[in-house]
Amino acid sequence: MALRESPLLPVEPPRGTARTGGVTATPPVRRRRRSVGWSGRLEIALLVGPALIVFLAFVIFPVVMAAYYGFFSWQGYGAPTDFVGLRNYLTILQDPTFHDALAHNGIIVVLSLVLQGPVAILLALLLNRKLRGQSFIRVLIFVPYVISEVVVGTGWSLMLQTSGAVNGLLEKVGLGALTQDWLSDPAIAIWTLMLIITWKYIGFAVILFLAGLQGIPEELSEAAAIDGASYWQVQRRITLPLLAPTLRIWAFLSIIGALQLFDLVYIIWGQYVSSTAGTSTMAIYLVTNGRNAGNYGYGNAVAVVLFVISLVVALLYQRFVLRRDTAGALTGDKR
């Protein structure tokens, strides 16, 4: 015969519980950390190993070897034996030609952000609306980005010569007074370069901004419009703040690309004309004074300096921008 608990008798709570004010509190259950066994470690190694090997072989190893060769006066063949210490690096920092190239890179960085950013935002806002031929316009804007730099540089260099298509067109429409030496005049050569860069790379910015715009809920704009906000107020108060993380990613990529600019300048201006036209870059300086001069040790030292500058930009971006955007993604603050 089973015994029943009497309602008049107190029932003791189970062990491990506390009674407070008639309410029984159960302590939280602590989760045990699962130890990763050999199979889990093997799986991690198989997933991470190939990428780590590629990174070490094609990023870290070349940088280390470039830094090593930068301490030698080396012609590119045989083992380096003429150790010069920091002389190559001191020569770089004291060379006025390198200072000019660094200044040109700085100008290209600033103008790329100032010219491409606003235009790309306006185009992205336009293409984010329902328009006829929207897909065709997107293709037209994005096509220059996927065209090879060799093709772009060759085409523009032919059109911008003094007897090229641009000056010929200006003369035919009665604007012969506007014909210029677009490539050799130091006063306008940098602006010619920026025009080509903007035409070539603005498609990437537009596509990136479009992706960011399509991630913004339409309900926010609709609610603001119901409250009486104009179209531009909605863009300024809602769209741009929510698009800020995408803008910062594009700005970082644009800065790194501008610091490493080489192919368009080399194809259009060459290594010698670029220095006199005011369009030389650090990469052009590297090729001119390293490979073409037969001093590969000096060229490796220039490569290390360029790498350090890019690394500083990347670390600053990660420290002050990427962490903020990551924290904002977790907390919902995307300002």
CSV table of C-alpha atoms in Angstrom, one decimal:
chain,number,residue,atom,x,y,z
A,1,MET,CA,0.0,0.0,0.0
A,2,ALA,CA,1.5,3.4,-1.1
A,3,LEU,CA,1.8,6.1,1.5
A,4,ARG,CA,0.5,9.6,0.6
A,5,GLU,CA,1.9,12.8,1.9
A,6,SER,CA,-0.3,14.6,4.3
A,7,PRO,CA,-1.2,18.2,3.5
A,8,LEU,CA,-0.8,19.0,7.2
A,9,LEU,CA,2.8,17.9,7.3
A,10,PRO,CA,5.6,20.1,6.0
A,11,VAL,CA,7.5,18.8,3.1
A,12,GLU,CA,11.2,19.3,3.1
A,13,PRO,CA,12.6,20.8,-0.1
A,14,PRO,CA,15.2,18.8,-2.1
A,15,ARG,CA,18.8,19.3,-1.3
A,16,GLY,CA,20.6,22.1,-3.0
A,17,THR,CA,17.6,24.5,-3.0
A,18,ALA,CA,17.0,27.6,-0.8
A,19,ARG,CA,13.7,28.7,0.6
A,20,THR,CA,13.1,32.5,0.6
A,21,GLY,CA,9.7,33.9,1.5
A,22,GLY,CA,7.9,30.8,0.6
A,23,VAL,CA,9.6,30.6,-2.8
A,24,THR,CA,12.1,27.9,-3.5
A,25,ALA,CA,15.1,29.2,-5.4
A,26,THR,CA,17.1,26.7,-7.5
A,27,PRO,CA,20.8,27.6,-8.1
A,28,PRO,CA,21.8,28.0,-11.7
A,29,VAL,CA,23.2,25.0,-13.4
A,30,ARG,CA,26.8,25.5,-14.4
A,31,ARG,CA,27.6,24.2,-17.9
A,32,ARG,CA,30.7,22.2,-18.1
A,33,ARG,CA,33.1,23.1,-20.8
A,34,ARG,CA,33.6,20.4,-23.3
A,35,SER,CA,37.2,19.5,-23.7
A,36,VAL,CA,38.3,19.4,-27.3
A,37,GLY,CA,39.5,15.9,-28.1
A,38,TRP,CA,42.0,14.9,-30.6
A,39,SER,CA,39.3,14.5,-33.3
A,40,GLY,CA,38.2,18.1,-32.7
A,41,ARG,CA,41.7,19.4,-32.8
A,42,LEU,CA,42.4,17.5,-36.0
A,43,GLU,CA,39.3,19.1,-37.6
A,44,ILE,CA,40.4,22.6,-36.5
A,45,ALA,CA,43.9,21.9,-38.0
A,46,LEU,CA,42.4,20.7,-41.3
A,47,LEU,CA,40.2,23.8,-41.6
A,48,VAL,CA,42.7,26.4,-40.5
A,49,GLY,CA,45.9,24.7,-41.7
A,50,PRO,CA,45.7,25.3,-45.5
A,51,ALA,CA,44.8,29.0,-45.1
A,52,LEU,CA,47.5,29.5,-42.5
A,53,ILE,CA,50.1,27.8,-44.8
A,54,VAL,CA,49.1,30.0,-47.7
A,55,PHE,CA,49.2,33.2,-45.5
A,56,LEU,CA,52.7,32.3,-44.2
A,57,ALA,CA,54.0,31.4,-47.6
A,58,PHE,CA,52.7,34.3,-49.6
A,59,VAL,CA,52.4,37.1,-47.1
A,60,ILE,CA,54.7,36.7,-44.1
A,61,PHE,CA,57.6,34.9,-45.8
A,62,PRO,CA,57.9,37.5,-48.7
A,63,VAL,CA,57.8,40.4,-46.2
A,64,VAL,CA,60.5,38.8,-44.0
A,65,MET,CA,62.7,38.2,-47.0
A,66,ALA,CA,62.2,41.7,-48.4
A,67,ALA,CA,63.2,43.1,-45.0
A,68,TYR,CA,66.3,40.9,-45.0
A,69,TYR,CA,67.4,41.9,-48.5
A,70,GLY,CA,66.8,45.5,-47.7
A,71,PHE,CA,69.9,45.4,-45.5
A,72,PHE,CA,72.1,44.5,-48.5
A,73,SER,CA,73.2,46.1,-51.7
A,74,TRP,CA,72.1,43.3,-53.9
A,75,GLN,CA,71.8,43.0,-57.7
A,76,GLY,CA,69.2,40.3,-57.7
A,77,TYR,CA,71.3,37.2,-58.3
A,78,GLY,CA,73.5,35.1,-56.0
A,79,ALA,CA,73.5,35.3,-52.3
A,80,PRO,CA,73.5,38.9,-50.8
A,81,THR,CA,76.9,39.6,-49.3
A,82,ASP,CA,77.3,43.4,-49.3
A,83,PHE,CA,75.7,44.3,-46.0
A,84,VAL,CA,74.9,48.0,-45.7
A,85,GLY,CA,72.7,48.0,-42.6
A,86,LEU,CA,70.1,50.8,-42.5
A,87,ARG,CA,71.7,52.7,-45.4
A,88,ASN,CA,69.0,51.8,-47.9
A,89,TYR,CA,66.3,52.9,-45.5
A,90,LEU,CA,68.1,56.2,-44.6
A,91,THR,CA,68.5,56.9,-48.3
A,92,ILE,CA,64.8,56.4,-48.9
A,93,LEU,CA,63.8,58.7,-46.1
A,94,GLN,CA,66.2,61.4,-47.3
A,95,ASP,CA,65.4,61.2,-51.1
A,96,PRO,CA,63.3,64.1,-52.4
A,97,THR,CA,62.0,61.9,-55.2
A,98,PHE,CA,60.5,59.5,-52.6
A,99,HIS,CA,59.0,62.5,-50.8
A,100,ASP,CA,57.3,63.6,-54.0
A,101,ALA,CA,56.0,60.1,-54.6
A,102,LEU,CA,54.7,59.9,-51.1
A,103,ALA,CA,53.0,63.3,-51.5
A,104,HIS,CA,51.4,62.2,-54.8
A,105,ASN,CA,50.1,59.1,-53.0
A,106,GLY,CA,48.6,61.2,-50.3
A,107,ILE,CA,46.9,63.5,-52.9
A,108,ILE,CA,45.5,60.5,-54.7
A,109,VAL,CA,44.1,59.1,-51.4
A,110,VAL,CA,42.4,62.4,-50.5
A,111,LEU,CA,41.0,63.0,-53.9
A,112,SER,CA,39.8,59.5,-54.3
A,113,LEU,CA,37.7,59.8,-51.1
A,114,VAL,CA,36.5,63.3,-52.0
A,115,LEU,CA,35.6,62.6,-55.6
A,116,GLN,CA,34.4,59.0,-55.6
A,117,GLY,CA,32.5,59.0,-52.3
A,118,PRO,CA,29.8,61.7,-52.9
A,119,VAL,CA,29.3,60.7,-56.6
A,120,ALA,CA,29.0,57.0,-55.7
A,121,ILE,CA,26.5,57.7,-52.9
A,122,LEU,CA,24.3,59.8,-55.3
A,123,LEU,CA,24.4,57.1,-57.9
A,124,ALA,CA,23.7,54.4,-55.4
A,125,LEU,CA,20.7,56.3,-54.1
A,126,LEU,CA,19.4,56.8,-57.6
A,127,LEU,CA,19.8,53.2,-58.6
A,128,ASN,CA,18.2,52.0,-55.3
A,129,ARG,CA,14.9,53.5,-56.6
A,130,LYS,CA,12.7,51.8,-59.2
A,131,LEU,CA,13.8,53.1,-62.6
A,132,ARG,CA,13.5,52.0,-66.2
A,133,GLY,CA,16.7,50.4,-67.4
A,134,GLN,CA,18.0,50.1,-63.9
A,135,SER,CA,20.0,46.9,-64.5
A,136,PHE,CA,21.5,48.3,-67.7
A,137,ILE,CA,22.7,51.4,-65.9
A,138,ARG,CA,24.3,49.3,-63.2
A,139,VAL,CA,26.1,47.3,-65.8
A,140,LEU,CA,27.4,50.5,-67.5
A,141,ILE,CA,28.7,51.8,-64.2
A,142,PHE,CA,30.3,48.5,-63.1
A,143,VAL,CA,31.9,47.5,-66.4
A,144,PRO,CA,34.9,49.8,-66.2
A,145,TYR,CA,35.9,48.2,-62.8
A,146,VAL,CA,36.2,44.7,-64.3
A,147,ILE,CA,38.1,45.8,-67.4
A,148,SER,CA,41.9,45.1,-67.1
A,149,GLU,CA,44.1,48.0,-66.1
A,150,VAL,CA,46.3,47.3,-69.1
A,151,VAL,CA,43.3,47.9,-71.5
A,152,VAL,CA,42.1,51.0,-69.6
A,153,GLY,CA,45.6,52.5,-69.4
A,154,THR,CA,46.3,51.9,-73.1
A,155,GLY,CA,43.0,53.3,-74.2
A,156,TRP,CA,43.2,56.4,-72.2
A,157,SER,CA,46.8,57.0,-73.1
A,158,LEU,CA,45.9,57.0,-76.8
A,159,MET,CA,42.9,59.2,-76.3
A,160,LEU,CA,44.7,61.8,-74.2
A,161,GLN,CA,47.7,62.4,-76.3
A,162,THR,CA,48.1,65.8,-77.8
A,163,SER,CA,46.9,64.5,-81.2
A,164,GLY,CA,44.4,62.0,-79.6
A,165,ALA,CA,40.7,61.7,-79.7
A,166,VAL,CA,39.9,64.1,-76.8
A,167,ASN,CA,41.7,67.1,-78.3
A,168,GLY,CA,40.4,66.2,-81.8
A,169,LEU,CA,36.8,66.1,-80.5
A,170,LEU,CA,37.3,69.5,-78.7
A,171,GLU,CA,38.6,71.0,-82.0
A,172,LYS,CA,35.7,69.6,-84.0
A,173,VAL,CA,33.0,71.1,-81.7
A,174,GLY,CA,34.7,74.5,-81.7
A,175,LEU,CA,36.4,74.2,-78.3
A,176,GLY,CA,39.9,74.1,-79.6
A,177,ALA,CA,41.0,76.6,-76.9
A,178,LEU,CA,40.4,73.9,-74.3
A,179,THR,CA,42.9,71.4,-75.8
A,180,GLN,CA,45.6,70.5,-73.4
A,181,ASP,CA,48.6,68.3,-73.0
A,182,TRP,CA,46.7,66.1,-70.6
A,183,LEU,CA,49.5,63.7,-69.8
A,184,SER,CA,52.7,65.8,-69.6
A,185,ASP,CA,51.5,69.1,-68.1
A,186,PRO,CA,52.2,68.9,-64.3
A,187,ALA,CA,49.4,71.4,-63.6
A,188,ILE,CA,46.7,69.0,-64.9
A,189,ALA,CA,48.3,65.6,-65.1
A,190,ILE,CA,47.2,64.7,-61.5
A,191,TRP,CA,43.6,65.7,-62.3
A,192,THR,CA,43.8,63.6,-65.5
A,193,LEU,CA,44.9,60.6,-63.4
A,194,MET,CA,42.1,61.2,-60.9
A,195,LEU,CA,39.5,61.3,-63.7
A,196,ILE,CA,40.7,58.0,-65.0
A,197,ILE,CA,40.8,56.5,-61.4
A,198,THR,CA,37.3,57.7,-60.7
A,199,TRP,CA,35.9,56.4,-64.0
A,200,LYS,CA,37.6,53.0,-63.4
A,201,TYR,CA,36.8,52.3,-59.7
A,202,ILE,CA,33.6,54.2,-59.0
A,203,GLY,CA,31.6,51.1,-60.0
A,204,PHE,CA,33.0,49.2,-57.1
A,205,ALA,CA,31.9,51.9,-54.7
A,206,VAL,CA,28.4,52.1,-56.2
A,207,ILE,CA,27.8,48.3,-56.0
A,208,LEU,CA,29.1,48.3,-52.4
A,209,PHE,CA,26.8,51.1,-51.4
A,210,LEU,CA,23.9,49.5,-53.1
A,211,ALA,CA,24.4,46.4,-51.1
A,212,GLY,CA,24.4,48.5,-47.9
A,213,LEU,CA,21.3,50.4,-48.9
A,214,GLN,CA,19.4,47.2,-49.6
A,215,GLY,CA,20.2,46.1,-46.1
A,216,ILE,CA,18.4,49.1,-44.6
A,217,PRO,CA,14.7,48.3,-43.7
A,218,GLU,CA,12.3,50.2,-45.8
A,219,GLU,CA,9.9,50.6,-42.8
A,220,LEU,CA,12.2,53.2,-41.3
A,221,SER,CA,12.0,55.5,-44.4
A,222,GLU,CA,8.3,54.9,-44.7
A,223,ALA,CA,7.7,55.8,-41.0
A,224,ALA,CA,9.8,59.0,-41.4
A,225,ALA,CA,7.9,60.0,-44.5
A,226,ILE,CA,4.6,59.5,-42.6
A,227,ASP,CA,5.9,61.8,-39.9
A,228,GLY,CA,6.5,64.5,-42.5
A,229,ALA,CA,10.2,64.1,-43.3
A,230,SER,CA,11.3,65.0,-46.8
A,231,TYR,CA,13.3,62.7,-49.0
A,232,TRP,CA,16.6,64.4,-48.3
A,233,GLN,CA,15.9,64.5,-44.6
A,234,VAL,CA,15.3,60.7,-44.6
A,235,GLN,CA,18.6,60.2,-46.4
A,236,ARG,CA,20.5,62.5,-44.1
A,237,ARG,CA,19.0,61.3,-40.8
A,238,ILE,CA,18.4,57.6,-41.5
A,239,THR,CA,20.1,56.3,-44.6
A,240,LEU,CA,23.6,57.8,-44.2
A,241,PRO,CA,24.0,56.9,-40.5
A,242,LEU,CA,23.0,53.3,-41.2
A,243,LEU,CA,25.2,53.2,-44.3
A,244,ALA,CA,28.2,54.5,-42.3
A,245,PRO,CA,29.8,51.1,-41.7
A,246,THR,CA,29.7,50.4,-45.4
A,247,LEU,CA,31.2,53.8,-46.1
A,248,ARG,CA,34.1,53.2,-43.7
A,249,ILE,CA,34.8,49.8,-45.3
A,250,TRP,CA,34.9,51.4,-48.8
A,251,ALA,CA,37.2,54.2,-47.5
A,252,PHE,CA,39.6,51.7,-46.0
A,253,LEU,CA,39.8,49.7,-49.3
A,254,SER,CA,40.2,52.9,-51.3
A,255,ILE,CA,43.0,54.2,-49.1
A,256,ILE,CA,44.9,50.9,-49.4
A,257,GLY,CA,44.4,50.8,-53.2
A,258,ALA,CA,45.6,54.3,-53.6
A,259,LEU,CA,48.7,53.6,-51.6
A,260,GLN,CA,49.5,50.7,-53.9
A,261,LEU,CA,48.6,52.3,-57.2
A,262,PHE,CA,51.0,51.3,-59.9
A,263,ASP,CA,49.6,49.8,-63.1
A,264,LEU,CA,47.6,52.7,-64.5
A,265,VAL,CA,50.4,55.2,-63.8
A,266,TYR,CA,53.0,53.0,-65.3
A,267,ILE,CA,51.0,52.2,-68.4
A,268,ILE,CA,49.9,55.7,-69.2
A,269,TRP,CA,52.9,57.8,-68.1
A,270,GLY,CA,55.7,55.3,-67.8
A,271,GLN,CA,58.4,55.5,-65.1
A,272,TYR,CA,60.1,58.6,-66.4
A,273,VAL,CA,57.3,60.8,-67.6
A,274,SER,CA,55.4,60.2,-64.3
A,275,SER,CA,58.1,61.8,-62.3
A,276,THR,CA,58.1,65.0,-64.4
A,277,ALA,CA,54.3,65.1,-64.8
A,278,GLY,CA,53.7,64.9,-61.1
A,279,THR,CA,52.0,61.5,-61.1
A,280,SER,CA,54.7,59.2,-59.7
A,281,THR,CA,53.8,57.0,-56.8
A,282,MET,CA,55.7,55.0,-54.3
A,283,ALA,CA,55.2,51.8,-56.4
A,284,ILE,CA,56.7,53.6,-59.4
A,285,TYR,CA,59.6,54.8,-57.3
A,286,LEU,CA,60.2,51.2,-56.2
A,287,VAL,CA,60.3,49.9,-59.8
A,288,THR,CA,62.4,52.7,-61.1
A,289,ASN,CA,65.0,52.7,-58.3
A,290,GLY,CA,65.0,49.0,-57.6
A,291,ARG,CA,64.4,46.7,-60.5
A,292,ASN,CA,65.3,49.0,-63.4
A,293,ALA,CA,68.3,50.4,-61.6
A,294,GLY,CA,69.6,46.9,-60.8
A,295,ASN,CA,69.6,47.5,-57.1
A,296,TYR,CA,67.1,44.9,-55.8
A,297,GLY,CA,68.2,45.4,-52.2
A,298,TYR,CA,67.1,49.1,-52.4
A,299,GLY,CA,63.9,48.0,-54.1
A,300,ASN,CA,63.1,45.6,-51.3
A,301,ALA,CA,63.7,48.3,-48.7
A,302,VAL,CA,61.2,50.5,-50.5
A,303,ALA,CA,58.8,47.6,-50.5
A,304,VAL,CA,59.2,47.3,-46.8
A,305,VAL,CA,58.5,51.0,-46.3
A,306,LEU,CA,55.4,50.8,-48.4
A,307,PHE,CA,54.3,47.7,-46.5
A,308,VAL,CA,54.8,49.4,-43.1
A,309,ILE,CA,52.7,52.4,-44.3
A,310,SER,CA,49.9,50.1,-45.4
A,311,LEU,CA,50.1,48.1,-42.2
A,312,VAL,CA,49.8,51.3,-40.1
A,313,VAL,CA,46.7,52.2,-42.0
A,314,ALA,CA,45.2,48.7,-41.5
A,315,LEU,CA,46.0,48.7,-37.8
A,316,LEU,CA,44.4,52.1,-37.2
A,317,TYR,CA,41.4,51.0,-39.1
A,318,GLN,CA,41.1,47.9,-37.0
A,319,ARG,CA,41.7,49.7,-33.7
A,320,PHE,CA,39.4,52.7,-34.2
A,321,VAL,CA,36.9,51.7,-36.9
A,322,LEU,CA,36.5,47.9,-37.2
A,323,ARG,CA,36.1,47.4,-33.4
A,324,ARG,CA,33.4,50.1,-33.3
A,325,ASP,CA,31.5,48.7,-36.2
A,326,THR,CA,31.7,45.2,-34.8
A,327,ALA,CA,30.5,46.4,-31.4
A,328,GLY,CA,27.7,48.3,-33.1
A,329,ALA,CA,26.6,45.2,-35.0
A,330,LEU,CA,26.3,43.4,-31.7
A,331,THR,CA,24.5,46.2,-29.8
A,332,GLY,CA,22.5,47.6,-32.7
A,333,ASP,CA,24.3,50.9,-32.7
A,334,LYS,CA,25.5,51.6,-36.3
A,335,ARG,CA,26.5,55.2,-36.1
